[in-house]
Tab-separated table of C-alpha atoms in Angstrom:
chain	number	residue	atom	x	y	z
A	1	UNK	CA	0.000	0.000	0.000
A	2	UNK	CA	1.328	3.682	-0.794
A	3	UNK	CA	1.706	6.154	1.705
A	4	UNK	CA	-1.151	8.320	0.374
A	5	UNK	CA	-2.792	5.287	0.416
A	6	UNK	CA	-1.932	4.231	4.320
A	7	UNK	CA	-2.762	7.988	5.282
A	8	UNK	CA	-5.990	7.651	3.470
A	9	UNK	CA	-7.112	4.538	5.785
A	10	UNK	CA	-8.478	4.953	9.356
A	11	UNK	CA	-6.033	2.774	11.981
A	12	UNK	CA	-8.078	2.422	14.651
A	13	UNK	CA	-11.092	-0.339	15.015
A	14	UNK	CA	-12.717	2.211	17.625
A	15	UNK	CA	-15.109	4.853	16.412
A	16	UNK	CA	-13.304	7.485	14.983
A	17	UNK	CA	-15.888	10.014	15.952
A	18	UNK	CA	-15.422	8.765	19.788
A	19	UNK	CA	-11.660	9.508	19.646
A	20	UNK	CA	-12.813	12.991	18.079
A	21	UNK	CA	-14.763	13.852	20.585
A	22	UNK	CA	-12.229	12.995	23.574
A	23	UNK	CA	-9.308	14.691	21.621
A	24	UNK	CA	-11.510	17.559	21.266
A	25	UNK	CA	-12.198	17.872	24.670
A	26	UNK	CA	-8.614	17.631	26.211
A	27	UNK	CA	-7.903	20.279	23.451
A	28	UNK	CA	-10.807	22.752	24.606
A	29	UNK	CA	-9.287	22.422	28.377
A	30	UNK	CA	-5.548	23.040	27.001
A	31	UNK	CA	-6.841	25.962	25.203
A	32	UNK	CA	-8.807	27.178	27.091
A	33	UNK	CA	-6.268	28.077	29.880
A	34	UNK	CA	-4.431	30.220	27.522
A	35	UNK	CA	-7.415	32.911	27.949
A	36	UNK	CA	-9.103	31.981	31.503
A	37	UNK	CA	-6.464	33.208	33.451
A	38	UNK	CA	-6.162	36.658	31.439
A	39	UNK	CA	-9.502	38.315	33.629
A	40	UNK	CA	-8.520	36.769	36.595
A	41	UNK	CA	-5.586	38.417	36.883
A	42	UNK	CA	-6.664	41.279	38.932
A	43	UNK	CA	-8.371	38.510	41.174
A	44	UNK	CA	-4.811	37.074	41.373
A	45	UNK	CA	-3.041	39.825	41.895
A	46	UNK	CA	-5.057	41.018	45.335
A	47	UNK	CA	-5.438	37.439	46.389
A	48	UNK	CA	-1.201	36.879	46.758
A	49	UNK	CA	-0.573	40.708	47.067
A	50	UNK	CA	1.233	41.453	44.172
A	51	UNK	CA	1.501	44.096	41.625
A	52	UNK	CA	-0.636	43.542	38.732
A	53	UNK	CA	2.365	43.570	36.547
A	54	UNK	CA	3.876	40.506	38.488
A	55	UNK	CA	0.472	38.688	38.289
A	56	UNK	CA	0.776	39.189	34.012
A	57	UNK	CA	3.616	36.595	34.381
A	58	UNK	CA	1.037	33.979	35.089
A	59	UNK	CA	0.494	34.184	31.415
A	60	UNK	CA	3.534	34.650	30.547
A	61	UNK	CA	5.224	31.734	31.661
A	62	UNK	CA	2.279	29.227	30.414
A	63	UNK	CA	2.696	30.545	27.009
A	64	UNK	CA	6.398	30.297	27.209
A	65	UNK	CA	6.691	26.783	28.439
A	66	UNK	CA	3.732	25.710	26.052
A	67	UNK	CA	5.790	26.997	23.066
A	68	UNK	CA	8.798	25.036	24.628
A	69	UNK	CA	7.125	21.953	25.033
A	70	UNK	CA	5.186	21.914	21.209
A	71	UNK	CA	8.586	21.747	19.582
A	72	UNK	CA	9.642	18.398	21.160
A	73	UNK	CA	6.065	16.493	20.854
A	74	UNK	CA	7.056	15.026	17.090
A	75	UNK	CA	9.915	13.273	18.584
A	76	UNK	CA	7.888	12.135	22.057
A	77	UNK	CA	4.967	11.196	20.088
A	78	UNK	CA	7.167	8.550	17.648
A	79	UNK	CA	9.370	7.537	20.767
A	80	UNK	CA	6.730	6.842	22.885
A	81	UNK	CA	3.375	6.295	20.983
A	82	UNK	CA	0.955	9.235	20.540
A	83	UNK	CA	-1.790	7.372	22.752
A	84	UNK	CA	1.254	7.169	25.699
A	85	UNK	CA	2.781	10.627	24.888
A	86	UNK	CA	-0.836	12.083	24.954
A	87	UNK	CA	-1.752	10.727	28.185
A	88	UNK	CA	1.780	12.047	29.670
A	89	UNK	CA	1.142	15.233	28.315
A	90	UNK	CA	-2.919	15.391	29.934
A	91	UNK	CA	-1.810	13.973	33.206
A	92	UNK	CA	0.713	16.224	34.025
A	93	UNK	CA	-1.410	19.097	32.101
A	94	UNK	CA	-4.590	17.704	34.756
A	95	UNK	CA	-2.296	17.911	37.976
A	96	UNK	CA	-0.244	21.156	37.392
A	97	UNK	CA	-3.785	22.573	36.821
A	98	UNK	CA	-4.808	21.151	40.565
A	99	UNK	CA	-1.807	22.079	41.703
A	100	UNK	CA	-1.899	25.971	40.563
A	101	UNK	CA	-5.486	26.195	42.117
A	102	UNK	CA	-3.921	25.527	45.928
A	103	UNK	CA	-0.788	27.458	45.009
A	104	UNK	CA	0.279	29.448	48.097
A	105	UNK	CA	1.892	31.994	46.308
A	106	UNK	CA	2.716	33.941	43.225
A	107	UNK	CA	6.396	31.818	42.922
A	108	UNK	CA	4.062	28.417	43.163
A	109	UNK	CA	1.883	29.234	40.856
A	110	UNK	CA	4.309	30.284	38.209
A	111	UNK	CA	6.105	27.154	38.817
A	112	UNK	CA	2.778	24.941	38.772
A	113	UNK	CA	2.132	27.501	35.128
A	114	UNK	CA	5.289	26.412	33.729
A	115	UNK	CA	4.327	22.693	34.479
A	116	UNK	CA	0.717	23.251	32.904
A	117	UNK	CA	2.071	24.677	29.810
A	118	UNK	CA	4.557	21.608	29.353
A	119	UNK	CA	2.062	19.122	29.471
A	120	UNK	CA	-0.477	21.806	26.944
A	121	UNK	CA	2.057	22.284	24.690
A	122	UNK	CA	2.429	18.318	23.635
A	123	UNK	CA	-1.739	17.672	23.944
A	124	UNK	CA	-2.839	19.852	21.063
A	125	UNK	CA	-0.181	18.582	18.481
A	126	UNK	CA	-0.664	15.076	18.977
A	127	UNK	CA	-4.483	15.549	18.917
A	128	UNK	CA	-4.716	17.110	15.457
A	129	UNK	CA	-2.403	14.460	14.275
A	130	UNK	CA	-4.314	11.591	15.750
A	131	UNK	CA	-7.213	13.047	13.930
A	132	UNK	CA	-5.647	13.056	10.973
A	133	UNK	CA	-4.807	9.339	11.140
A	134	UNK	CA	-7.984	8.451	12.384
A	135	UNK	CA	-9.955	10.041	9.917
A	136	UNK	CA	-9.772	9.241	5.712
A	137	UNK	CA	-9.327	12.818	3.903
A	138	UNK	CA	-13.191	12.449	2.445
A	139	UNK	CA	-14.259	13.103	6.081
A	140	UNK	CA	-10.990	14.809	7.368
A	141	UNK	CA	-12.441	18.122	6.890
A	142	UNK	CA	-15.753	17.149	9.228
A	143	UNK	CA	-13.358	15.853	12.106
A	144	UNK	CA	-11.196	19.292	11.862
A	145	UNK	CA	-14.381	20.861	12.443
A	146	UNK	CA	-15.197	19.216	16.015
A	147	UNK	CA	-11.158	19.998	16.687
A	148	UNK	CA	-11.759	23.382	15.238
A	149	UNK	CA	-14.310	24.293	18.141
A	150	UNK	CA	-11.590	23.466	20.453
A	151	UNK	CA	-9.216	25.473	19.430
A	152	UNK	CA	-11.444	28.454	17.939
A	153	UNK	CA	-14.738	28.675	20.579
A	154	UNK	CA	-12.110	27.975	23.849
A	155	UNK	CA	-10.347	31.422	23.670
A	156	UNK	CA	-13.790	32.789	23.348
A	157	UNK	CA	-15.176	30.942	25.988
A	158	UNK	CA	-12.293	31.439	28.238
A	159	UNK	CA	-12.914	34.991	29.589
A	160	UNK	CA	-16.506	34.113	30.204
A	161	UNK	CA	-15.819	31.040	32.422
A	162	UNK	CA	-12.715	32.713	33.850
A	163	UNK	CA	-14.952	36.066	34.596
A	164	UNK	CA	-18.130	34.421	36.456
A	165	UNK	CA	-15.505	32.239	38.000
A	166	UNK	CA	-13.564	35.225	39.392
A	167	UNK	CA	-16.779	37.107	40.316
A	168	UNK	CA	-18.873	34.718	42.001
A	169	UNK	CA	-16.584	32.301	43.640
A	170	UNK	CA	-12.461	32.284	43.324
A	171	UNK	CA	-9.876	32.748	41.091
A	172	UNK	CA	-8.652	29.311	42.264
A	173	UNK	CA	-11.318	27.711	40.753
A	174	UNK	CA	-10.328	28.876	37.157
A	175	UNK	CA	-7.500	25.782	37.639
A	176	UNK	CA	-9.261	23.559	39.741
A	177	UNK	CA	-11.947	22.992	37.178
A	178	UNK	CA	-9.506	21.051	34.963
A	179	UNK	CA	-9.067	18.521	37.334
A	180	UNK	CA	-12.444	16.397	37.080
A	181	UNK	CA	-12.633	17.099	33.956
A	182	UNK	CA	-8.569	15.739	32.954
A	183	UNK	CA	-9.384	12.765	35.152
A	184	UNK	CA	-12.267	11.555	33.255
A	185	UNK	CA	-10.696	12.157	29.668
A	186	UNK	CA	-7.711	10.467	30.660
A	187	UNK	CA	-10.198	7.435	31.747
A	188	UNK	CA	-11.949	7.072	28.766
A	189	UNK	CA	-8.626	7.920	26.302
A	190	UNK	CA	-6.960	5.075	27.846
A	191	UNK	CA	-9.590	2.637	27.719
A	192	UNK	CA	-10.821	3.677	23.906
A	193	UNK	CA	-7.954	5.115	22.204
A	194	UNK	CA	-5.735	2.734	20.063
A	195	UNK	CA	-2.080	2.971	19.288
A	196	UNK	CA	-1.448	2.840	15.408
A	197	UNK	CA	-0.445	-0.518	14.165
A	198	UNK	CA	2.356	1.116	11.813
A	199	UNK	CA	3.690	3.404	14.653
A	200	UNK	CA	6.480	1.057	16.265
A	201	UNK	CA	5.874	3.363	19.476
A	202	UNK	CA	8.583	2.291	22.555
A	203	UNK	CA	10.453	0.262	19.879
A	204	UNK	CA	11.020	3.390	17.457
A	205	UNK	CA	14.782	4.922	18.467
A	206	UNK	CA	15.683	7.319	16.024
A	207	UNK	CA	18.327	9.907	17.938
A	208	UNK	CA	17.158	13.342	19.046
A	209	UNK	CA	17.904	16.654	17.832
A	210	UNK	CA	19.042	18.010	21.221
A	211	UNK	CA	20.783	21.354	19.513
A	212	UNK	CA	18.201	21.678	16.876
A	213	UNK	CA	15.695	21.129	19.839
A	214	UNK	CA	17.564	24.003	22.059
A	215	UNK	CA	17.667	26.462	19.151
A	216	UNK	CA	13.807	25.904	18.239
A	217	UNK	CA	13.019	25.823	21.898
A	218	UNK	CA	14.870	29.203	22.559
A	219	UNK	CA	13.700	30.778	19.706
A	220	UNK	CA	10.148	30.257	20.176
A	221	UNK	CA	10.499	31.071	24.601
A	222	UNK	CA	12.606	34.504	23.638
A	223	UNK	CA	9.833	35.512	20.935
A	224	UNK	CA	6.974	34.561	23.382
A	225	UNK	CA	8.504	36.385	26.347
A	226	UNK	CA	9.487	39.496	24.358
A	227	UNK	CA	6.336	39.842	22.819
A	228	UNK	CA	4.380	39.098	26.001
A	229	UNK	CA	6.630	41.168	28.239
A	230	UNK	CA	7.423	44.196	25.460
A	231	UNK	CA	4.776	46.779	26.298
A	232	UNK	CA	5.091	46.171	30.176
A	233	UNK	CA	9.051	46.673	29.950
A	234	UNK	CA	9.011	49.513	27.525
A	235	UNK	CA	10.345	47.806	24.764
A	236	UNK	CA	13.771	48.079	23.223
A	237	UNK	CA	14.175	51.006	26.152
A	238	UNK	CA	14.874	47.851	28.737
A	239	UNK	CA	17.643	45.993	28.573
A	240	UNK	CA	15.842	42.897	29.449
A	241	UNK	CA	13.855	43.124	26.113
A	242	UNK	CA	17.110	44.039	23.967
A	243	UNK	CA	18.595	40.769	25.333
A	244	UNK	CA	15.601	38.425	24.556
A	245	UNK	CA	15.200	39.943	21.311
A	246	UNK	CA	19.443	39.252	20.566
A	247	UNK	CA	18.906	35.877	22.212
A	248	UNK	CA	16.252	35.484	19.833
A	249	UNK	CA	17.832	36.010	16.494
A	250	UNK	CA	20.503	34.332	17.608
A	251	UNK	CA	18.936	31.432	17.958
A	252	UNK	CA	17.110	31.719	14.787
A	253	UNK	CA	19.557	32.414	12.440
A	254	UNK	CA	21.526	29.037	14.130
A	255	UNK	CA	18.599	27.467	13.832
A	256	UNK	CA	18.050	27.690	10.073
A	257	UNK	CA	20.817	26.066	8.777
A	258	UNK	CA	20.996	23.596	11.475
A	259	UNK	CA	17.617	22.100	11.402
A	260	UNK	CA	18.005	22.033	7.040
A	261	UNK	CA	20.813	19.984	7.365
A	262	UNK	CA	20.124	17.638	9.809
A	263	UNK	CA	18.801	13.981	9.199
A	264	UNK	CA	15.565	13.905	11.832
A	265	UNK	CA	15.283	17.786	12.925
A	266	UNK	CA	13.416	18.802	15.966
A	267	UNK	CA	11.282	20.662	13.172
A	268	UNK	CA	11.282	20.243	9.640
A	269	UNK	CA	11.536	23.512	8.509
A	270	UNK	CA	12.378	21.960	4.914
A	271	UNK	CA	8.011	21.440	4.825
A	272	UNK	CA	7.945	25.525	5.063
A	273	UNK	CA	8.987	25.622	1.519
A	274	UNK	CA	6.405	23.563	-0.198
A	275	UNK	CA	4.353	26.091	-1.618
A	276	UNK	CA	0.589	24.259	-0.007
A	277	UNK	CA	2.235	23.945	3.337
A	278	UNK	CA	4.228	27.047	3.543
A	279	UNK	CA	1.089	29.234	2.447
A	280	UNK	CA	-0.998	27.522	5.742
A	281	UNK	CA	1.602	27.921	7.855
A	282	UNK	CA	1.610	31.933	6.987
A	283	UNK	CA	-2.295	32.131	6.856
A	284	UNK	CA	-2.517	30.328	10.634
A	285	UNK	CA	-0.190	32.563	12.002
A	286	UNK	CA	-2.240	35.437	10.918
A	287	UNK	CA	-5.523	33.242	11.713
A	288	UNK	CA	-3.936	33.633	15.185
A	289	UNK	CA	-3.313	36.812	15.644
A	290	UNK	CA	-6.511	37.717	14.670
A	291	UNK	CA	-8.307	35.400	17.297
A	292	UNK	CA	-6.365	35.877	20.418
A	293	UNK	CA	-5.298	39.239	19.681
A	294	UNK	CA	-9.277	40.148	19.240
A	295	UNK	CA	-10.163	38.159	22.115
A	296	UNK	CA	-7.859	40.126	24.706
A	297	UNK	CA	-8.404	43.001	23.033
A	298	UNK	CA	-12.177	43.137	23.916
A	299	UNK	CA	-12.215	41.758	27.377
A	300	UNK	CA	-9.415	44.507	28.726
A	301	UNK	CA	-11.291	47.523	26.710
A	302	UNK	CA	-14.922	46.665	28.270
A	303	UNK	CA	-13.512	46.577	31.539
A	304	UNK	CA	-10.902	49.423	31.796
A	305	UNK	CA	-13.061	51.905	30.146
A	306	UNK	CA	-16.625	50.703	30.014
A	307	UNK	CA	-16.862	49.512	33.431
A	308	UNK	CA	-17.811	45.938	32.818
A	309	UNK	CA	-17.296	43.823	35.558
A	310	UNK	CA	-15.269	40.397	34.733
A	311	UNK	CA	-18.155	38.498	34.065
A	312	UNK	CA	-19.942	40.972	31.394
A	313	UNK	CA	-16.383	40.945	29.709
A	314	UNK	CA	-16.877	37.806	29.022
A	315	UNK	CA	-20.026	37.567	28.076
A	316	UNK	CA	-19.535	39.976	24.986
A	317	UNK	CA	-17.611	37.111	23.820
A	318	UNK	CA	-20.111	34.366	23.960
A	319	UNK	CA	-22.319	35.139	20.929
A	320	UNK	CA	-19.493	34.998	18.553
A	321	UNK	CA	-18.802	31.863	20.412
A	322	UNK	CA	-21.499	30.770	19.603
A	323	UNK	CA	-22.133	31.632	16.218
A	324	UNK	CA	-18.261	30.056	15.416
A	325	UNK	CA	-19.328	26.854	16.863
A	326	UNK	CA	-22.037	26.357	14.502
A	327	UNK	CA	-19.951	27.269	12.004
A	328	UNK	CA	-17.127	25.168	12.529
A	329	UNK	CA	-20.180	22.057	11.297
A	330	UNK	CA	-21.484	24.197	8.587
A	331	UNK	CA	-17.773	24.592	7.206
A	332	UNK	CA	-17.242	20.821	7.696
A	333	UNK	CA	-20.234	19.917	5.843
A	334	UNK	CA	-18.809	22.399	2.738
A	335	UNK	CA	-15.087	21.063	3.074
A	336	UNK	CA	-15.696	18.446	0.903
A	337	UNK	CA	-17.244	20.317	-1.804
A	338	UNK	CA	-15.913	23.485	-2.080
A	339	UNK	CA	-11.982	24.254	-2.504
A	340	UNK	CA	-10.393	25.800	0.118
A	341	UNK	CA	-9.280	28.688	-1.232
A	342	UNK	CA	-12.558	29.714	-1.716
A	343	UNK	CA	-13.648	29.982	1.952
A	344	UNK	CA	-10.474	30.988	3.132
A	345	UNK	CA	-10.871	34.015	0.853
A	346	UNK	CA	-14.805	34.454	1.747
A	347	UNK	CA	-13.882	34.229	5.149
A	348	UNK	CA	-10.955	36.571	4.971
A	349	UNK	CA	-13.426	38.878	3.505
A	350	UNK	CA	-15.808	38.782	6.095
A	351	UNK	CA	-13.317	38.959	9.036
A	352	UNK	CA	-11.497	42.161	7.747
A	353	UNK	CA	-14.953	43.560	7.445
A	354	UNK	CA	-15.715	42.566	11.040
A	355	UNK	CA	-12.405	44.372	11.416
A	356	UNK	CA	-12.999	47.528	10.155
A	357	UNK	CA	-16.302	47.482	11.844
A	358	UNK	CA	-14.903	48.077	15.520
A	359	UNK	CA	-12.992	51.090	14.021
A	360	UNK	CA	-16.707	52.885	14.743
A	361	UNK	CA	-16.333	52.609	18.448
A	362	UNK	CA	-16.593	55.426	20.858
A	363	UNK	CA	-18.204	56.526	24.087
A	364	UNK	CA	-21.267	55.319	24.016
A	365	UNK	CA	-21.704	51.642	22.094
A	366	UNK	CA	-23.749	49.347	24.206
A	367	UNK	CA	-23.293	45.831	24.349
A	368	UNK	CA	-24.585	44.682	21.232
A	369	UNK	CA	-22.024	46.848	19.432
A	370	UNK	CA	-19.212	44.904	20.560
A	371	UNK	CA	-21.152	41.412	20.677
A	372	UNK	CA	-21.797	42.354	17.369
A	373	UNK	CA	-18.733	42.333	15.822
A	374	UNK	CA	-17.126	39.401	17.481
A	375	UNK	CA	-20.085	37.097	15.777
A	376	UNK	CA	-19.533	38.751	12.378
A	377	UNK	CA	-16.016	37.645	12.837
A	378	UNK	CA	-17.444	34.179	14.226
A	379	UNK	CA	-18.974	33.743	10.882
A	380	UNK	CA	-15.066	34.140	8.930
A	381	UNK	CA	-12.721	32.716	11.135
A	382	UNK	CA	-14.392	28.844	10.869
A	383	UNK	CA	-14.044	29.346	7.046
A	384	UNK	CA	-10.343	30.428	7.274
A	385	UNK	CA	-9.185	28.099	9.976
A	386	UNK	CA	-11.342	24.994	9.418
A	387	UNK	CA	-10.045	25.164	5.413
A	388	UNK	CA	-6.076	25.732	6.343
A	389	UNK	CA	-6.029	23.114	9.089
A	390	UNK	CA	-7.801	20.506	6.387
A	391	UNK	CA	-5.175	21.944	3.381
A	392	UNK	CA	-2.244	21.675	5.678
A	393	UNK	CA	-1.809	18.022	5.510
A	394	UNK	CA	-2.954	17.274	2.288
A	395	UNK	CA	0.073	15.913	0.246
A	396	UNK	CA	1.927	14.905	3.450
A	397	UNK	CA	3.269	11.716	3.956
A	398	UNK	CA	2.133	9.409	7.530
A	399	UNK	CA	5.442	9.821	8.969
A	400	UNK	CA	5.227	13.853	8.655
A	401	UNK	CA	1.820	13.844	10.420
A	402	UNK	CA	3.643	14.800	13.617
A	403	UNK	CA	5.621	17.538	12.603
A	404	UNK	CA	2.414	19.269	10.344
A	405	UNK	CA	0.563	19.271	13.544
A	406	UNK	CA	3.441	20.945	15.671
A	407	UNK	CA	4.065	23.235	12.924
A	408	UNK	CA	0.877	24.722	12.742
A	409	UNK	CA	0.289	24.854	16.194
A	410	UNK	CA	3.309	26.678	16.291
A	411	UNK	CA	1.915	28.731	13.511
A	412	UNK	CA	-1.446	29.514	15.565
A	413	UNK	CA	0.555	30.328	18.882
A	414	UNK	CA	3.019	32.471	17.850
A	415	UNK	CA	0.694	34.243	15.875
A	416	UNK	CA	-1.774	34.610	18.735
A	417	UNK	CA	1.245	35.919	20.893
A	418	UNK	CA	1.909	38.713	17.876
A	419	UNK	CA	-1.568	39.445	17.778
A	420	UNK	CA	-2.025	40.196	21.462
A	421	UNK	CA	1.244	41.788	21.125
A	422	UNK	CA	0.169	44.846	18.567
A	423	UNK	CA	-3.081	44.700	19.761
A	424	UNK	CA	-1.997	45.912	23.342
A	425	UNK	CA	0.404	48.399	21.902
A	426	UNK	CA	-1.984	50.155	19.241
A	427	UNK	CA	-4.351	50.506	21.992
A	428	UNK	CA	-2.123	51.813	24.256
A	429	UNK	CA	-0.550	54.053	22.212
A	430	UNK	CA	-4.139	55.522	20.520
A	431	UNK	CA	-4.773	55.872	24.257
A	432	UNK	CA	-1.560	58.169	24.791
A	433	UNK	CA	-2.238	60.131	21.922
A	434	UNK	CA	-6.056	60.683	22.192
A	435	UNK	CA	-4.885	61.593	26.087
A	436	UNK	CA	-2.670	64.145	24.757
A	437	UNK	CA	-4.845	65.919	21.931
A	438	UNK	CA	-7.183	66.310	24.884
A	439	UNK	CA	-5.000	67.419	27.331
A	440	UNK	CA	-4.207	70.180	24.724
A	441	UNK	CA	-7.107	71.718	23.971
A	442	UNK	CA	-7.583	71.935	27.848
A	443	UNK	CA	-4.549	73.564	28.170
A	444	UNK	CA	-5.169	75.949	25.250
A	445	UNK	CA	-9.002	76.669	26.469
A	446	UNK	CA	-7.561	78.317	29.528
A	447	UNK	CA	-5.273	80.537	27.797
């Protein structure tokens, strides 16, 4: 049998649609913590008396360590089996999560972060590429969709949870919900969840990239902190940024040549220059900019100068939730018939017009305004992310499934981190300037 032919084939007896729905829902809990914790952090903050500056690092350090982590799950995943790997990777993932809820103070928690964002980083990988293998391409595109509400409604749903959490009964409880739910998807993944019969698991012992894996890892943790930690630091005006940013490029322009050259890389970086794979790795990392950076954006700006409490933050999110989550099936149902390109430029279309939309607000928009938008761009972002996830592993071989799925994870979080990134710097700097066009006219009104 080919290889197109082997990828083609489902290699698991069990339902396929079983496994989707329990990789779907360890994925919604991973993702789901990279947004929870972003309303709570006021919460946080007074709880362990701390500035709210050093409560940001609670983000900080998840995404950091998640980022870490995703480059080394290709190699894990063939060493040890993606069923094994996975169920490393949600128990520790299920425990750090416990463990950050009773964390007795702000150095605890960051450590217990750091642990949580190990174990994320390998889960979401591994599921898309178990869905890939458990799915034939025919019906790829409708199993993408039930991954794609992971991945796309969590973020959304995140602030909401996180908010009502924070307001009604504790910030600790933001963790501690992962922990009955972890238990019981690691239950039913090990009892239902089959190892591949072509995937030699244990038995597989090909040698591992350390260097490549240290110049990928410290890429990827220098770009995450600097663009996490830029607007708080002042940018290139702290030294702390300037070295990140040199560690950085350091590390990428080592890494380049280094991962081209060698015989099993940490990450192929040779798939970036196919021209179908390349193009979804660039479209994802803008699909995730636009997504988190949209859905921090709108949480922050509600509450800092609308007065929404936590909870109503969140809650301008959850019709576009909503909405995308519908979606997500309605785009799974089309995969098969229309080409991707299509809806990725239909929904491209539709998101920069959701875009251009929240350029109208001021003073006075209501709720509906804001709630609004976000389920115009619920209606484009299913169409662009549903289609590249789907494109990005047509044409690749079984044995590549691995690194497609850390790739474009990568894609989505790095892009997520830029989004955030510019997002909190165009609104802080608007801010500054609209503060001092007004604080000019006062000045000149009383001369």
């Amino acid at each position: 049998m080919s290889e197109t032919a082997a990828l083609s084939q489902p290699r698991s007896a069990t339902n396929p649609w079983l496994i989707a729905v329990l990789v779907a829902l360890a994925t919604f809990m991973e993702v789901l913590d990279t947004t929870i914790a972003n309303v709570a952090l006021p919460y946080i903050a007074g709880g362990m008396g701390v500035s709210q500056d050093a409560s940001s690092w609670v983000v900080t350090t998840y995404l950091v360590s998640n980022a870490i982590s995703l480059t080394a799950s290709s190699y894990l995943a063939k060493r040890f089996g993606r069923k094994s790997f996975f169920l490393i990777c949600l128990g520790l993932f299920t425990t750090s999560s416990v463990l950050c809820g009773f964390a007795w103070n702000l150095n605890t928690l960051l450590v217990f972060r750091i642990l949580q964002g190990l174990g994320g980083g390998g889960m979401v990988p591994v599921a898309q590429s178990i869905l890939a293998s458990s799915f034939p391409p025919a019906k790829r595109g409708q199993a993408f969709a039930l991954f794609g509400v992971a991945v796309v409604v969590a973020p959304v749903v995140g602030p909401t949870l996180g908010g009502y959490l924070s307001d009604n009964a504790s910030w600790h409880w933001c963790f501690l919900i992962n922990g009955p739910v972890g238990v019981a998807a690691m239950l039913l993944i090990g009892l239902i969840l089959e190892e591949p019969a072509s995937e030699p698991g244990k038995q597989q012992n090909e040698g591992f990239d350390v260097i490549g894996f240290v110049l990928v890892a410290t890429f990827l943790g220098a770009l995450e902190l600097m663009l996490d930690r830029g607007l708080e630091d002042d940018w290139f005006d702290s030294r702390f940024i300037i070295a990140t940013a040199a560690v950085c490029a350091a590390a990428f322009v080592a890494m380049i040549p280094w991962e081209m050259n060698h015989r099993n890389p940490t990450v192929d970086v040779r798939m970036l220059a196919s021209r179908q794979f390349g193009a979804s790795f660039l479209v994802m990392l803008a699909t995730g900019a636009i997504l988190l950076g949209t859905t921090q954006m709108l949480p922050q700006m509600v509450q800092q100068d609308f007065g929404y409490t936590a909870t109503w933050a969140g809650l301008v999110l959850s019709p576009g939730g909503l909405v995308t989550m519908v979606m997500m099936f309605v785009v799974g149902r089309l995969s098969g018939k229309v080409q991707p390109k299509y809806m990725i430029m239909a929904g491209a279309t539709i998101v920069a017009l959701a875009m251009y939309d929240l350029t109208r607000v001021y003073a006075d928009v209501g709720f509906w305004f804001f709630a609004d938008s976000r389920m115009l761009i619920g209606i484009g972002l299913p169409l662009i992310f549903l289609s590249i996830t789907t494109a990005s592993y047509n044409g690749i071989p079984p044995e590549k499934t691995d690194q497609a799925s850390a790739l474009i994870n990568a894609a989505r979080n790095t892009g997520g981190s830029i989004g955030v990134s510019l997002a909190a710097n165009i609104l802080s700097h608007r801010a500054q300037f609209h503060q001092n066009r007004l604080g000019s006219v006062l000045i000149n009104g009383f001369r």
